[in-house]
Amino acid sequence: VSTQSTWAQEFLQDMLVLRAQAVSKERCMRLEPLLSDPDLEPKNLIGTQAQCEVLSNLAKYLVAAMECAAIYEEIRESLNSGRLDRRFSASLLDNVLSDQKQLINAMGEDFSCDDTDYEMT
């Protein structure tokens, strides 16, 4: 296994286990300017079609993850203000699985980065 493919497998695994509920409001605020950068729009990306597709999908993933993190922040704020029940909030905020992993599990997929056949150029 090459160092590049090991790095890619670790990166994919990190993307799968990223828990949006653990991303702080401050981290979201720091990423927001990058994620709203017009240079990340598919039509503005420069490179091969495959490179542009990878960058576009990564940008979509990050935007979605930060949108989820913002929703979890709203849940925390609602809990702290007393608008939400503590037990209900805990069921949303304290899950050990990432949203992505839960979605994959719900679809019945057995996704493992080790079994993924891909090539990075």
PDB file of N, CA, C and O in Angstrom, residues 17-52:
ATOM      1  N   VAL A  17     -16.168   9.871   9.855  1.00  0.00           N
ATOM      2  CA  VAL A  17     -16.370   9.933  11.305  1.00  0.00           C
ATOM      3  C   VAL A  17     -16.505  11.355  11.833  1.00  0.00           C
ATOM      4  O   VAL A  17     -16.726  11.538  13.027  1.00  0.00           O
ATOM      5  N   LEU A  18     -16.403  12.362  10.967  1.00  0.00           N
ATOM      6  CA  LEU A  18     -16.570  13.739  11.403  1.00  0.00           C
ATOM      7  C   LEU A  18     -17.956  13.922  12.002  1.00  0.00           C
ATOM      8  O   LEU A  18     -18.964  13.720  11.333  1.00  0.00           O
ATOM      9  N   ARG A  19     -17.999  14.261  13.271  1.00  0.00           N
ATOM     10  CA  ARG A  19     -19.269  14.477  13.957  1.00  0.00           C
ATOM     11  C   ARG A  19     -19.576  15.965  13.940  1.00  0.00           C
ATOM     12  O   ARG A  19     -18.946  16.755  14.634  1.00  0.00           O
ATOM     13  N   ALA A  20     -20.547  16.356  13.130  1.00  0.00           N
ATOM     14  CA  ALA A  20     -20.906  17.774  13.016  1.00  0.00           C
ATOM     15  C   ALA A  20     -21.327  18.344  14.364  1.00  0.00           C
ATOM     16  O   ALA A  20     -21.096  19.520  14.641  1.00  0.00           O
ATOM     17  N   GLN A  21     -21.899  17.504  15.233  1.00  0.00           N
ATOM     18  CA  GLN A  21     -22.329  17.988  16.538  1.00  0.00           C
ATOM     19  C   GLN A  21     -21.142  18.368  17.432  1.00  0.00           C
ATOM     20  O   GLN A  21     -21.311  19.050  18.431  1.00  0.00           O
ATOM     21  N   ALA A  22     -19.945  17.971  17.050  1.00  0.00           N
ATOM     22  CA  ALA A  22     -18.756  18.302  17.837  1.00  0.00           C
ATOM     23  C   ALA A  22     -17.995  19.500  17.260  1.00  0.00           C
ATOM     24  O   ALA A  22     -17.013  19.948  17.839  1.00  0.00           O
ATOM     25  N   VAL A  23     -18.453  20.034  16.130  1.00  0.00           N
ATOM     26  CA  VAL A  23     -17.784  21.181  15.514  1.00  0.00           C
ATOM     27  C   VAL A  23     -18.280  22.450  16.202  1.00  0.00           C
ATOM     28  O   VAL A  23     -19.481  22.684  16.294  1.00  0.00           O
ATOM     29  N   SER A  24     -17.341  23.238  16.679  1.00  0.00           N
ATOM     30  CA  SER A  24     -17.703  24.432  17.428  1.00  0.00           C
ATOM     31  C   SER A  24     -18.211  25.546  16.520  1.00  0.00           C
ATOM     32  O   SER A  24     -17.921  25.580  15.320  1.00  0.00           O
ATOM     33  N   LYS A  25     -18.963  26.451  17.114  1.00  0.00           N
ATOM     34  CA  LYS A  25     -19.463  27.613  16.388  1.00  0.00           C
ATOM     35  C   LYS A  25     -18.296  28.435  15.849  1.00  0.00           C
ATOM     36  O   LYS A  25     -18.344  28.936  14.727  1.00  0.00           O
ATOM     37  N   GLU A  26     -17.232  28.538  16.628  1.00  0.00           N
ATOM     38  CA  GLU A  26     -16.056  29.295  16.220  1.00  0.00           C
ATOM     39  C   GLU A  26     -15.390  28.664  14.989  1.00  0.00           C
ATOM     40  O   GLU A  26     -14.970  29.357  14.078  1.00  0.00           O
ATOM     41  N   ARG A  27     -15.302  27.350  14.961  1.00  0.00           N
ATOM     42  CA  ARG A  27     -14.713  26.658  13.814  1.00  0.00           C
ATOM     43  C   ARG A  27     -15.553  26.897  12.563  1.00  0.00           C
ATOM     44  O   ARG A  27     -15.027  27.138  11.492  1.00  0.00           O
ATOM     45  N   CYS A  28     -16.873  26.843  12.710  1.00  0.00           N
ATOM     46  CA  CYS A  28     -17.761  27.122  11.575  1.00  0.00           C
ATOM     47  C   CYS A  28     -17.539  28.542  11.059  1.00  0.00           C
ATOM     48  O   CYS A  28     -17.485  28.762   9.847  1.00  0.00           O
ATOM     49  N   MET A  29     -17.417  29.474  11.977  1.00  0.00           N
ATOM     50  CA  MET A  29     -17.219  30.869  11.576  1.00  0.00           C
ATOM     51  C   MET A  29     -15.889  31.045  10.860  1.00  0.00           C
ATOM     52  O   MET A  29     -15.791  31.840   9.917  1.00  0.00           O
ATOM     53  N   ARG A  30     -14.866  30.296  11.273  1.00  0.00           N
ATOM     54  CA  ARG A  30     -13.565  30.392  10.609  1.00  0.00           C
ATOM     55  C   ARG A  30     -13.600  29.769   9.216  1.00  0.00           C
ATOM     56  O   ARG A  30     -12.899  30.223   8.311  1.00  0.00           O
ATOM     57  N   LEU A  31     -14.406  28.737   9.013  1.00  0.00           N
ATOM     58  CA  LEU A  31     -14.488  28.069   7.717  1.00  0.00           C
ATOM     59  C   LEU A  31     -15.438  28.769   6.749  1.00  0.00           C
ATOM     60  O   LEU A  31     -15.305  28.612   5.535  1.00  0.00           O
ATOM     61  N   GLU A  32     -16.373  29.539   7.262  1.00  0.00           N
ATOM     62  CA  GLU A  32     -17.397  30.155   6.416  1.00  0.00           C
ATOM     63  C   GLU A  32     -16.830  30.963   5.252  1.00  0.00           C
ATOM     64  O   GLU A  32     -17.289  30.801   4.117  1.00  0.00           O
ATOM     65  N   PRO A  33     -15.824  31.827   5.457  1.00  0.00           N
ATOM     66  CA  PRO A  33     -15.301  32.577   4.301  1.00  0.00           C
ATOM     67  C   PRO A  33     -14.722  31.664   3.215  1.00  0.00           C
ATOM     68  O   PRO A  33     -14.903  31.927   2.020  1.00  0.00           O
ATOM     69  N   LEU A  34     -14.069  30.607   3.610  1.00  0.00           N
ATOM     70  CA  LEU A  34     -13.518  29.669   2.635  1.00  0.00           C
ATOM     71  C   LEU A  34     -14.636  28.975   1.866  1.00  0.00           C
ATOM     72  O   LEU A  34     -14.586  28.859   0.644  1.00  0.00           O
ATOM     73  N   LEU A  35     -15.663  28.552   2.569  1.00  0.00           N
ATOM     74  CA  LEU A  35     -16.737  27.795   1.934  1.00  0.00           C
ATOM     75  C   LEU A  35     -17.642  28.659   1.062  1.00  0.00           C
ATOM     76  O   LEU A  35     -18.331  28.143   0.193  1.00  0.00           O
ATOM     77  N   SER A  36     -17.633  29.959   1.293  1.00  0.00           N
ATOM     78  CA  SER A  36     -18.448  30.839   0.457  1.00  0.00           C
ATOM     79  C   SER A  36     -17.615  31.515  -0.634  1.00  0.00           C
ATOM     80  O   SER A  36     -18.118  32.364  -1.364  1.00  0.00           O
ATOM     81  N   ASP A  37     -16.365  31.099  -0.772  1.00  0.00           N
ATOM     82  CA  ASP A  37     -15.469  31.654  -1.786  1.00  0.00           C
ATOM     83  C   ASP A  37     -15.963  31.263  -3.174  1.00  0.00           C
ATOM     84  O   ASP A  37     -16.119  30.083  -3.475  1.00  0.00           O
ATOM     85  N   PRO A  38     -16.219  32.237  -4.048  1.00  0.00           N
ATOM     86  CA  PRO A  38     -16.711  31.911  -5.392  1.00  0.00           C
ATOM     87  C   PRO A  38     -15.729  31.074  -6.214  1.00  0.00           C
ATOM     88  O   PRO A  38     -16.135  30.403  -7.169  1.00  0.00           O
ATOM     89  N   ASP A  39     -14.452  31.087  -5.843  1.00  0.00           N
ATOM     90  CA  ASP A  39     -13.477  30.261  -6.567  1.00  0.00           C
ATOM     91  C   ASP A  39     -13.736  28.770  -6.391  1.00  0.00           C
ATOM     92  O   ASP A  39     -13.223  27.956  -7.148  1.00  0.00           O
ATOM     93  N   LEU A  40     -14.536  28.389  -5.374  1.00  0.00           N
ATOM     94  CA  LEU A  40     -14.843  26.977  -5.149  1.00  0.00           C
ATOM     95  C   LEU A  40     -16.082  26.512  -5.908  1.00  0.00           C
ATOM     96  O   LEU A  40     -16.444  25.343  -5.841  1.00  0.00           O
ATOM     97  N   GLU A  41     -16.736  27.419  -6.610  1.00  0.00           N
ATOM     98  CA  GLU A  41     -17.877  27.023  -7.426  1.00  0.00           C
ATOM     99  C   GLU A  41     -17.353  26.188  -8.597  1.00  0.00           C
ATOM    100  O   GLU A  41     -16.294  26.490  -9.157  1.00  0.00           O
ATOM    101  N   PRO A  42     -18.072  25.130  -8.972  1.00  0.00           N
ATOM    102  CA  PRO A  42     -17.593  24.228 -10.028  1.00  0.00           C
ATOM    103  C   PRO A  42     -17.141  24.940 -11.300  1.00  0.00           C
ATOM    104  O   PRO A  42     -16.132  24.573 -11.895  1.00  0.00           O
ATOM    105  N   LYS A  43     -17.849  25.961 -11.712  1.00  0.00           N
ATOM    106  CA  LYS A  43     -17.508  26.655 -12.962  1.00  0.00           C
ATOM    107  C   LYS A  43     -16.190  27.415 -12.866  1.00  0.00           C
ATOM    108  O   LYS A  43     -15.586  27.747 -13.886  1.00  0.00           O
ATOM    109  N   ASN A  44     -15.714  27.684 -11.647  1.00  0.00           N
ATOM    110  CA  ASN A  44     -14.490  28.463 -11.467  1.00  0.00           C
ATOM    111  C   ASN A  44     -13.264  27.612 -11.153  1.00  0.00           C
ATOM    112  O   ASN A  44     -12.160  28.148 -11.031  1.00  0.00           O
ATOM    113  N   LEU A  45     -13.445  26.313 -11.002  1.00  0.00           N
ATOM    114  CA  LEU A  45     -12.322  25.442 -10.664  1.00  0.00           C
ATOM    115  C   LEU A  45     -11.430  25.230 -11.883  1.00  0.00           C
ATOM    116  O   LEU A  45     -11.907  25.135 -13.011  1.00  0.00           O
ATOM    117  N   ILE A  46     -10.137  25.163 -11.630  1.00  0.00           N
ATOM    118  CA  ILE A  46      -9.163  24.965 -12.696  1.00  0.00           C
ATOM    119  C   ILE A  46      -8.463  23.635 -12.461  1.00  0.00           C
ATOM    120  O   ILE A  46      -8.028  23.347 -11.354  1.00  0.00           O
ATOM    121  N   GLY A  47      -8.339  22.839 -13.500  1.00  0.00           N
ATOM    122  CA  GLY A  47      -7.671  21.545 -13.427  1.00  0.00           C
ATOM    123  C   GLY A  47      -8.346  20.572 -14.374  1.00  0.00           C
ATOM    124  O   GLY A  47      -9.213  20.942 -15.159  1.00  0.00           O
ATOM    125  N   THR A  48      -7.952  19.321 -14.255  1.00  0.00           N
ATOM    126  CA  THR A  48      -8.594  18.304 -15.082  1.00  0.00           C
ATOM    127  C   THR A  48     -10.032  18.125 -14.599  1.00  0.00           C
ATOM    128  O   THR A  48     -10.382  18.541 -13.490  1.00  0.00           O
ATOM    129  N   GLN A  49     -10.843  17.502 -15.410  1.00  0.00           N
ATOM    130  CA  GLN A  49     -12.235  17.276 -15.025  1.00  0.00           C
ATOM    131  C   GLN A  49     -12.309  16.475 -13.727  1.00  0.00           C
ATOM    132  O   GLN A  49     -13.106  16.784 -12.845  1.00  0.00           O
ATOM    133  N   ALA A  50     -11.469  15.454 -13.605  1.00  0.00           N
ATOM    134  CA  ALA A  50     -11.467  14.621 -12.402  1.00  0.00           C
ATOM    135  C   ALA A  50     -11.063  15.438 -11.174  1.00  0.00           C
ATOM    136  O   ALA A  50     -11.673  15.312 -10.111  1.00  0.00           O
ATOM    137  N   GLN A  51     -10.045  16.281 -11.311  1.00  0.00           N
ATOM    138  CA  GLN A  51      -9.611  17.116 -10.184  1.00  0.00           C
ATOM    139  C   GLN A  51     -10.704  18.089  -9.773  1.00  0.00           C
ATOM    140  O   GLN A  51     -10.970  18.267  -8.581  1.00  0.00           O
ATOM    141  N   CYS A  52     -11.338  18.709 -10.763  1.00  0.00           N
ATOM    142  CA  CYS A  52     -12.417  19.657 -10.475  1.00  0.00           C
ATOM    143  C   CYS A  52     -13.594  18.963  -9.794  1.00  0.00           C
ATOM    144  O   CYS A  52     -14.208  19.515  -8.881  1.00  0.00           O
TER     145      CYS A  52
END
